[in-house]
Short mmCIF file of C-alpha atoms in Angstrom, two decimals:
data_model
loop_
_atom_site.label_atom_id
_atom_site.label_comp_id
_atom_site.label_asym_id
_atom_site.label_seq_id
_atom_site.Cartn_x
_atom_site.Cartn_y
_atom_site.Cartn_z
CA MET A 1 -69.20 175.54 -160.39
CA THR A 2 -68.24 174.69 -156.81
CA VAL A 3 -71.04 173.43 -154.61
CA SER A 4 -71.80 175.04 -151.29
CA GLU A 5 -70.45 173.39 -148.17
CA HIS A 6 -74.10 173.01 -147.08
CA GLN A 7 -75.05 170.98 -150.15
CA ARG A 8 -74.60 167.24 -150.25
CA LYS A 9 -72.39 166.04 -153.06
CA THR A 10 -73.95 163.80 -155.67
CA ARG A 11 -72.91 160.22 -154.92
CA VAL A 12 -71.76 158.32 -158.00
CA ALA A 13 -71.25 154.56 -158.04
CA LEU A 14 -68.48 154.00 -160.59
CA LEU A 15 -68.94 150.51 -162.00
CA PHE A 16 -66.02 148.99 -163.91
CA GLY A 17 -64.16 145.80 -164.80
CA GLY A 18 -66.63 143.15 -165.82
CA ARG A 19 -66.67 139.69 -167.39
CA SER A 20 -65.84 140.66 -170.95
CA SER A 21 -62.49 140.51 -172.74
CA GLU A 22 -62.34 144.31 -172.33
CA HIS A 23 -61.96 144.11 -168.55
CA LEU A 24 -58.54 145.79 -168.62
CA ILE A 25 -59.71 148.76 -170.71
CA SER A 26 -62.72 149.25 -168.43
CA CYS A 27 -60.41 149.41 -165.42
CA ALA A 28 -58.10 151.90 -167.18
CA THR A 29 -61.09 154.05 -168.10
CA ALA A 30 -62.23 154.04 -164.46
CA GLY A 31 -58.77 155.20 -163.43
CA SER A 32 -59.03 158.18 -165.78
CA VAL A 33 -62.47 159.09 -164.45
CA LEU A 34 -61.31 158.85 -160.83
CA ALA A 35 -58.40 161.15 -161.64
CA HIS A 36 -60.51 163.81 -163.39
CA ILE A 37 -64.01 163.80 -161.86
CA ASP A 38 -65.03 167.04 -160.13
CA ARG A 39 -64.53 166.26 -156.45
CA ASP A 40 -66.33 169.44 -155.41
CA ARG A 41 -69.54 168.11 -156.98
CA TYR A 42 -69.25 164.33 -156.71
CA GLU A 43 -68.46 161.69 -154.14
CA VAL A 44 -67.40 158.44 -155.79
CA VAL A 45 -68.06 154.88 -154.66
CA PRO A 46 -65.80 152.70 -156.87
CA ILE A 47 -67.24 149.22 -157.47
CA GLY A 48 -65.31 146.68 -159.49
CA ILE A 49 -66.82 143.67 -161.19
CA ALA A 50 -64.36 140.78 -161.08
CA ARG A 51 -63.97 138.47 -164.06
CA ASP A 52 -66.17 135.90 -162.30
CA GLY A 53 -68.97 138.46 -161.87
CA ARG A 54 -68.46 139.38 -158.20
CA PHE A 55 -69.21 143.01 -157.30
CA VAL A 56 -66.46 144.22 -154.94
CA LEU A 57 -65.60 147.53 -153.30
CA GLN A 58 -62.44 149.15 -154.65
CA ALA A 59 -60.16 151.94 -153.47
CA ASP A 60 -60.88 155.48 -154.61
CA ASP A 61 -57.42 155.71 -156.15
CA PRO A 62 -56.62 155.97 -159.87
CA ALA A 63 -52.99 154.85 -159.55
CA PRO A 64 -53.56 151.04 -159.47
CA LEU A 65 -55.82 151.37 -162.53
CA ALA A 66 -53.19 152.82 -164.87
CA LEU A 67 -53.14 150.92 -168.17
CA GLU A 68 -49.42 150.17 -167.97
CA ARG A 69 -50.10 148.24 -164.74
CA SER A 70 -52.51 145.87 -166.53
CA PRO A 71 -55.24 146.60 -163.98
CA GLU A 72 -57.70 143.95 -162.89
CA VAL A 73 -60.47 143.74 -160.31
CA VAL A 74 -59.54 140.98 -157.86
CA GLY A 75 -60.20 141.48 -154.13
CA GLY A 76 -62.38 143.68 -151.94
CA ASP A 77 -65.47 143.46 -149.79
CA ALA A 78 -68.54 142.23 -151.64
CA VAL A 79 -71.05 144.91 -152.61
CA LEU A 80 -74.78 144.24 -152.55
CA LEU A 81 -77.02 146.39 -154.71
CA PRO A 82 -80.59 147.29 -153.74
CA THR A 83 -83.15 144.57 -154.46
CA ALA A 84 -86.18 146.87 -154.72
CA LYS A 85 -86.87 150.29 -156.18
CA ASP A 86 -87.66 151.94 -152.85
CA SER A 87 -83.97 152.09 -151.89
CA ARG A 88 -80.70 153.16 -153.46
CA ALA A 89 -78.56 152.01 -150.55
CA LEU A 90 -75.46 149.86 -151.07
CA THR A 91 -74.20 147.32 -148.57
CA ALA A 92 -70.67 145.94 -148.13
CA VAL A 93 -69.96 142.45 -146.81
CA ASP A 94 -66.47 141.53 -145.61
CA ALA A 95 -64.80 138.12 -145.73
CA ALA A 96 -66.21 137.22 -142.30
CA GLY A 97 -69.75 138.02 -143.37
CA ALA A 98 -70.02 141.27 -141.41
CA MET A 99 -72.19 143.83 -143.17
CA ARG A 100 -71.97 147.61 -143.22
CA GLU A 101 -74.00 150.25 -144.99
CA LEU A 102 -72.32 152.29 -147.70
CA GLY A 103 -75.20 154.74 -147.95
CA GLU A 104 -77.36 155.63 -150.91
CA VAL A 105 -76.07 156.53 -154.34
CA ASP A 106 -77.71 159.01 -156.70
CA VAL A 107 -76.50 157.60 -160.01
CA VAL A 108 -74.45 154.73 -161.39
CA PHE A 109 -71.73 155.36 -163.98
CA PRO A 110 -71.26 151.95 -165.67
CA ILE A 111 -67.94 152.24 -167.47
CA LEU A 112 -68.16 148.73 -168.87
CA HIS A 113 -67.07 147.70 -172.34
CA GLY A 114 -68.22 144.63 -174.24
CA ARG A 115 -70.60 141.91 -173.12
CA PHE A 116 -72.15 141.81 -169.65
CA GLY A 117 -72.07 145.58 -169.31
CA GLU A 118 -72.22 147.52 -172.57
CA ASP A 119 -74.86 145.18 -174.00
CA GLY A 120 -77.87 146.16 -171.90
CA THR A 121 -77.50 143.53 -169.17
CA VAL A 122 -76.34 145.90 -166.43
CA GLN A 123 -78.70 148.59 -167.69
CA GLY A 124 -81.62 146.20 -167.28
CA MET A 125 -80.52 145.35 -163.77
CA LEU A 126 -80.44 149.03 -162.84
CA ASP A 127 -83.81 149.66 -164.47
CA LEU A 128 -85.33 146.89 -162.33
CA VAL A 129 -84.43 148.72 -159.13
CA ASP A 130 -85.00 152.21 -160.58
CA ILE A 131 -81.49 153.57 -160.11
CA PRO A 132 -80.49 156.35 -162.56
CA TYR A 133 -77.41 155.62 -164.65
CA VAL A 134 -75.15 157.23 -167.19
CA GLY A 135 -75.41 156.30 -170.83
CA ASN A 136 -77.65 154.27 -173.05
CA GLY A 137 -80.62 152.16 -172.04
CA VAL A 138 -81.30 148.49 -172.64
CA LEU A 139 -82.43 148.69 -176.26
CA ALA A 140 -79.70 150.98 -177.60
CA SER A 141 -77.01 149.09 -175.69
CA ALA A 142 -78.15 145.69 -176.94
CA VAL A 143 -78.61 146.77 -180.56
CA ALA A 144 -75.29 148.58 -180.84
CA MET A 145 -73.39 145.77 -179.12
CA ASP A 146 -74.52 143.27 -181.74
CA LYS A 147 -72.95 144.33 -185.03
CA HIS A 148 -75.38 142.27 -187.11
CA PHE A 149 -78.47 143.93 -185.67
CA ALA A 150 -76.85 147.37 -185.57
CA LYS A 151 -76.11 147.15 -189.29
CA THR A 152 -79.64 145.92 -189.96
CA VAL A 153 -81.17 148.89 -188.13
CA LEU A 154 -78.81 151.42 -189.73
CA GLU A 155 -79.44 150.12 -193.24
CA HIS A 156 -83.17 150.36 -192.58
CA VAL A 157 -82.93 154.12 -191.99
CA GLY A 158 -80.81 154.61 -195.09
CA ILE A 159 -77.33 154.78 -193.58
CA ARG A 160 -74.65 153.11 -195.68
CA VAL A 161 -72.68 150.28 -194.03
CA ALA A 162 -70.06 147.88 -195.39
CA PRO A 163 -71.45 144.68 -197.00
CA TRP A 164 -71.35 141.76 -194.57
CA MET A 165 -72.42 138.26 -193.76
CA THR A 166 -73.05 136.74 -190.34
CA VAL A 167 -71.88 133.23 -189.44
CA SER A 168 -72.80 131.33 -186.28
CA ARG A 169 -70.48 128.95 -184.47
CA GLY A 170 -72.84 126.08 -185.25
CA GLU A 171 -72.96 126.97 -188.94
CA TRP A 172 -69.17 127.11 -189.15
CA ARG A 173 -68.85 123.70 -187.51
CA ARG A 174 -71.57 122.07 -189.64
CA GLU A 175 -70.99 123.69 -193.02
CA PRO A 176 -67.53 125.28 -193.29
CA ASP A 177 -67.40 124.68 -197.04
CA ALA A 178 -70.70 126.52 -197.52
CA VAL A 179 -69.36 129.46 -195.52
CA ARG A 180 -66.18 129.53 -197.59
CA ALA A 181 -68.33 129.49 -200.73
CA ARG A 182 -70.24 132.56 -199.48
CA LEU A 183 -66.89 134.23 -198.89
CA GLY A 184 -66.41 134.12 -202.65
CA ASP A 185 -69.00 136.90 -202.96
CA PHE A 186 -66.68 139.32 -201.18
CA PRO A 187 -63.52 140.99 -202.50
CA PHE A 188 -60.41 140.81 -200.32
CA PRO A 189 -59.43 142.09 -197.89
CA VAL A 190 -62.26 141.20 -195.51
CA PHE A 191 -62.41 141.73 -191.76
CA VAL A 192 -63.58 138.92 -189.52
CA LYS A 193 -64.83 140.08 -186.13
CA PRO A 194 -66.96 138.86 -183.22
CA ALA A 195 -70.55 140.09 -183.46
CA ARG A 196 -70.51 141.28 -179.84
CA ALA A 197 -67.07 142.51 -178.85
CA GLY A 198 -65.24 145.81 -179.04
CA SER A 199 -61.80 147.40 -178.81
CA SER A 200 -60.80 145.30 -181.84
CA VAL A 201 -60.70 142.17 -179.66
CA GLY A 202 -60.82 139.05 -181.82
CA VAL A 203 -60.66 141.02 -185.09
CA SER A 204 -58.53 139.84 -188.01
CA ARG A 205 -57.79 141.30 -191.42
CA VAL A 206 -57.93 138.53 -194.03
CA ASP A 207 -56.13 139.07 -197.34
CA SER A 208 -56.41 135.52 -198.64
CA VAL A 209 -58.75 132.55 -198.29
CA LEU A 210 -55.77 130.72 -196.77
CA ASP A 211 -56.05 132.95 -193.68
CA PHE A 212 -59.83 132.73 -193.33
CA ASP A 213 -60.14 129.63 -191.15
CA ARG A 214 -57.72 130.93 -188.57
CA ALA A 215 -59.53 134.29 -188.43
CA MET A 216 -62.85 132.50 -187.88
CA GLU A 217 -61.43 130.53 -184.96
CA VAL A 218 -60.01 133.70 -183.37
CA ALA A 219 -63.34 135.52 -183.64
CA LEU A 220 -65.44 132.55 -182.51
CA ALA A 221 -63.30 132.27 -179.38
CA GLU A 222 -64.88 135.60 -178.36
CA ASP A 223 -68.48 135.10 -179.46
CA SER A 224 -70.92 132.54 -180.87
CA ARG A 225 -71.51 134.64 -183.98
CA VAL A 226 -69.07 136.33 -186.35
CA LEU A 227 -69.33 139.06 -188.94
CA VAL A 228 -67.36 138.91 -192.16
CA GLU A 229 -67.19 142.41 -193.61
CA VAL A 230 -65.85 143.78 -196.86
CA GLY A 231 -62.85 145.99 -196.23
CA VAL A 232 -63.66 149.59 -197.13
CA SER A 233 -60.74 151.66 -198.34
CA GLY A 234 -60.89 155.17 -196.95
CA ARG A 235 -60.00 157.49 -194.13
CA GLU A 236 -61.05 156.29 -190.67
CA VAL A 237 -62.99 159.08 -188.97
CA GLU A 238 -64.82 159.11 -185.64
CA VAL A 239 -67.51 161.42 -184.28
CA GLY A 240 -68.68 161.73 -180.68
CA VAL A 241 -72.36 162.13 -179.83
CA LEU A 242 -73.89 163.50 -176.64
CA GLY A 243 -77.56 163.32 -175.72
CA GLY A 244 -79.62 166.48 -176.03
CA ARG A 245 -80.70 168.59 -173.09
CA ASP A 246 -84.37 169.39 -172.31
CA GLY A 247 -85.75 167.63 -175.37
CA GLU A 248 -83.19 169.05 -177.81
CA ARG A 249 -81.60 166.85 -180.49
CA PRO A 250 -78.34 165.05 -179.71
CA ARG A 251 -75.08 166.91 -180.31
CA ALA A 252 -72.19 165.80 -182.51
CA SER A 253 -68.53 166.65 -182.04
CA LEU A 254 -65.98 167.67 -184.59
CA PRO A 255 -64.59 164.54 -186.29
CA GLY A 256 -61.26 163.00 -185.42
CA GLU A 257 -59.20 160.88 -187.80
CA ILE A 258 -57.15 157.75 -187.27
CA VAL A 259 -54.17 157.87 -189.63
CA LEU A 260 -52.70 154.44 -190.33
CA GLU A 261 -49.64 153.19 -192.13
CA GLU A 262 -50.38 151.35 -195.37
CA GLY A 263 -51.50 147.76 -194.80
CA THR A 264 -52.29 148.17 -191.08
CA TYR A 265 -55.55 148.56 -189.17
CA TYR A 266 -56.63 150.06 -185.87
CA ASP A 267 -56.03 147.14 -183.51
CA PHE A 268 -56.02 146.94 -179.71
CA ASP A 269 -52.39 148.05 -179.29
CA ALA A 270 -52.83 150.99 -181.64
CA LYS A 271 -55.92 152.14 -179.71
CA TYR A 272 -54.64 151.88 -176.17
CA ARG A 273 -50.90 151.33 -176.02
CA GLY A 274 -49.79 153.54 -178.87
CA THR A 275 -47.88 152.19 -181.86
CA PRO A 276 -45.87 153.93 -184.59
CA THR A 277 -48.31 152.53 -187.19
CA ALA A 278 -51.18 154.76 -186.05
CA ARG A 279 -51.83 158.31 -184.88
CA THR A 280 -54.89 160.47 -184.34
CA GLU A 281 -55.61 163.91 -185.76
CA CYS A 282 -58.36 166.06 -184.29
CA PRO A 283 -60.10 167.85 -185.74
CA ALA A 284 -59.75 165.89 -188.96
CA ASP A 285 -58.74 167.81 -192.07
CA LEU A 286 -62.07 167.61 -193.91
CA ASP A 287 -64.12 170.11 -195.88
CA GLU A 288 -67.09 171.73 -194.18
CA ALA A 289 -69.69 169.79 -196.17
CA THR A 290 -68.14 166.45 -195.20
CA VAL A 291 -67.94 167.48 -191.53
CA HIS A 292 -71.63 168.38 -191.52
CA ALA A 293 -72.55 165.15 -193.31
CA LEU A 294 -70.63 163.09 -190.77
CA GLN A 295 -72.20 164.91 -187.83
CA ASP A 296 -75.69 164.54 -189.29
CA THR A 297 -75.19 160.82 -189.97
CA ALA A 298 -73.81 160.25 -186.47
CA ILE A 299 -76.89 161.88 -184.93
CA ARG A 300 -79.23 159.93 -187.21
CA ALA A 301 -77.52 156.68 -186.19
CA PHE A 302 -77.79 157.60 -182.50
CA GLU A 303 -81.48 158.34 -182.90
CA ALA A 304 -82.06 155.16 -184.93
CA ILE A 305 -81.01 152.97 -182.00
CA GLU A 306 -82.81 155.25 -179.47
CA GLY A 307 -79.52 156.31 -177.98
CA SER A 308 -79.13 158.35 -174.81
CA GLY A 309 -76.15 159.83 -173.03
CA LEU A 310 -73.27 159.16 -175.37
CA ALA A 311 -71.88 157.23 -178.31
CA ARG A 312 -68.90 157.22 -180.62
CA VAL A 313 -69.74 156.66 -184.27
CA ASP A 314 -66.98 155.34 -186.53
CA PHE A 315 -66.88 155.97 -190.27
CA PHE A 316 -64.89 155.35 -193.42
CA VAL A 317 -64.68 158.31 -195.79
CA SER A 318 -63.45 157.87 -199.35
CA PRO A 319 -64.00 159.34 -202.84
CA GLU A 320 -65.08 155.89 -204.06
CA HIS A 321 -67.53 154.90 -201.31
CA GLY A 322 -68.54 158.23 -199.78
CA ILE A 323 -69.45 158.02 -196.08
CA VAL A 324 -69.76 154.46 -194.74
CA LEU A 325 -70.68 153.87 -191.10
CA ASN A 326 -68.46 151.22 -189.54
CA GLU A 327 -69.68 150.93 -185.93
CA ILE A 328 -71.61 152.75 -183.23
CA ASN A 329 -70.24 152.32 -179.70
CA THR A 330 -72.52 153.08 -176.76
CA MET A 331 -69.75 153.09 -174.13
CA PRO A 332 -66.60 153.99 -176.07
CA GLY A 333 -63.12 153.95 -174.64
CA PHE A 334 -63.05 156.80 -172.15
CA THR A 335 -59.47 157.19 -170.99
CA SER A 336 -58.24 160.76 -171.22
CA ILE A 337 -56.43 159.93 -174.51
CA SER A 338 -59.29 157.95 -176.06
CA MET A 339 -60.91 159.37 -179.19
CA PHE A 340 -64.28 160.15 -177.59
CA PRO A 341 -62.88 162.63 -175.04
CA VAL A 342 -60.37 163.94 -177.60
CA VAL A 343 -63.02 164.90 -180.17
CA TRP A 344 -65.09 166.62 -177.50
CA GLN A 345 -62.04 168.50 -176.24
CA ALA A 346 -61.52 169.74 -179.82
CA SER A 347 -65.20 170.74 -179.77
CA GLY A 348 -64.84 172.79 -176.59
CA ILE A 349 -65.61 170.37 -173.73
CA GLU A 350 -62.66 169.41 -171.52
CA TYR A 351 -62.39 165.89 -170.09
CA GLY A 352 -63.50 166.75 -166.56
CA ASP A 353 -66.45 168.78 -167.85
CA LEU A 354 -67.39 165.88 -170.15
CA ILE A 355 -67.63 163.58 -167.12
CA THR A 356 -69.89 166.13 -165.43
CA GLU A 357 -72.07 166.45 -168.53
CA LEU A 358 -72.55 162.68 -168.77
CA ILE A 359 -73.49 162.37 -165.11
CA GLU A 360 -75.99 165.23 -165.38
CA LEU A 361 -77.50 163.67 -168.51
CA GLY A 362 -77.84 160.36 -166.65
CA LEU A 363 -79.60 162.02 -163.72
CA ALA A 364 -82.01 163.81 -166.07
CA GLU A 365 -82.79 160.81 -168.28
CA GLU A 366 -86.36 159.47 -168.13
CA ARG A 367 -86.16 155.72 -168.69
#
């Protein structure tokens, strides 16, 4: 629906980049949003977060943010956020220290993946100054970001997850033999992954104890705690969740499936650059009962962490194990070819309309 010329457009601060290892994907996601957001309804103020944490004004142009250009937030005038809840005005400061007002924003869209953005830190900052934002709040973001605590919560409500153990950096340095001994309780293959990272960053498949030490070092380079998970054989299926409107329950999309070649897994390149070892099928070829079970479990998981706005819930489905929840992502990859938009497109919501729905949910959310 086109807004009247006499109505002010909703001003959206698009926040992207960040300090995590998923900086590049966040930038690419922002490029997709800039290219598809409804310009009749929304005025966008693009704000990048550089790798050192600086907030800087960026051009309202999707072209430099294309994934193939390895986008990164570098320069730009500094952006100051409000410091009290009685204002939503942004201020820009140039290199000479001159300040200019950027006007007020109505909502922030924090398209940030990984730590220092998807983990509740930015959400808490926005809550402090009472600025509405898209997506999950502090609790859901923090719980889902930490795979150990997410699994703990999900198990508590009766959702099946893969067996795991958690190892801290200190424990690995002090007692590596004890950790290796605990590994003996798990059948191979196992997956070693950072507790608080996404997009398969720092994740290794381990088929032998000989590869375990190297996998631990790779994961611990990303985080101070690591999960070692039993590999679950089965189809990899993902379901999108959107928050409910006007007190209604959340909504679940049709499932999409990641089809992998034997012996491979869904790594960073397969997710974002495209490799011949992986493809996606949406909707997944599943019977009606399995589709309903996946959708119900995805909604239950979303409610268990007190989710709001959106999430992508990843599953394994197999005759041997049934439905096993792998991860819940509170700000999933959101490029136009990412699984979250793809499953919602298959469910009847086009990419541009999905952006609109998320912004409207953020504006309506009562924190």
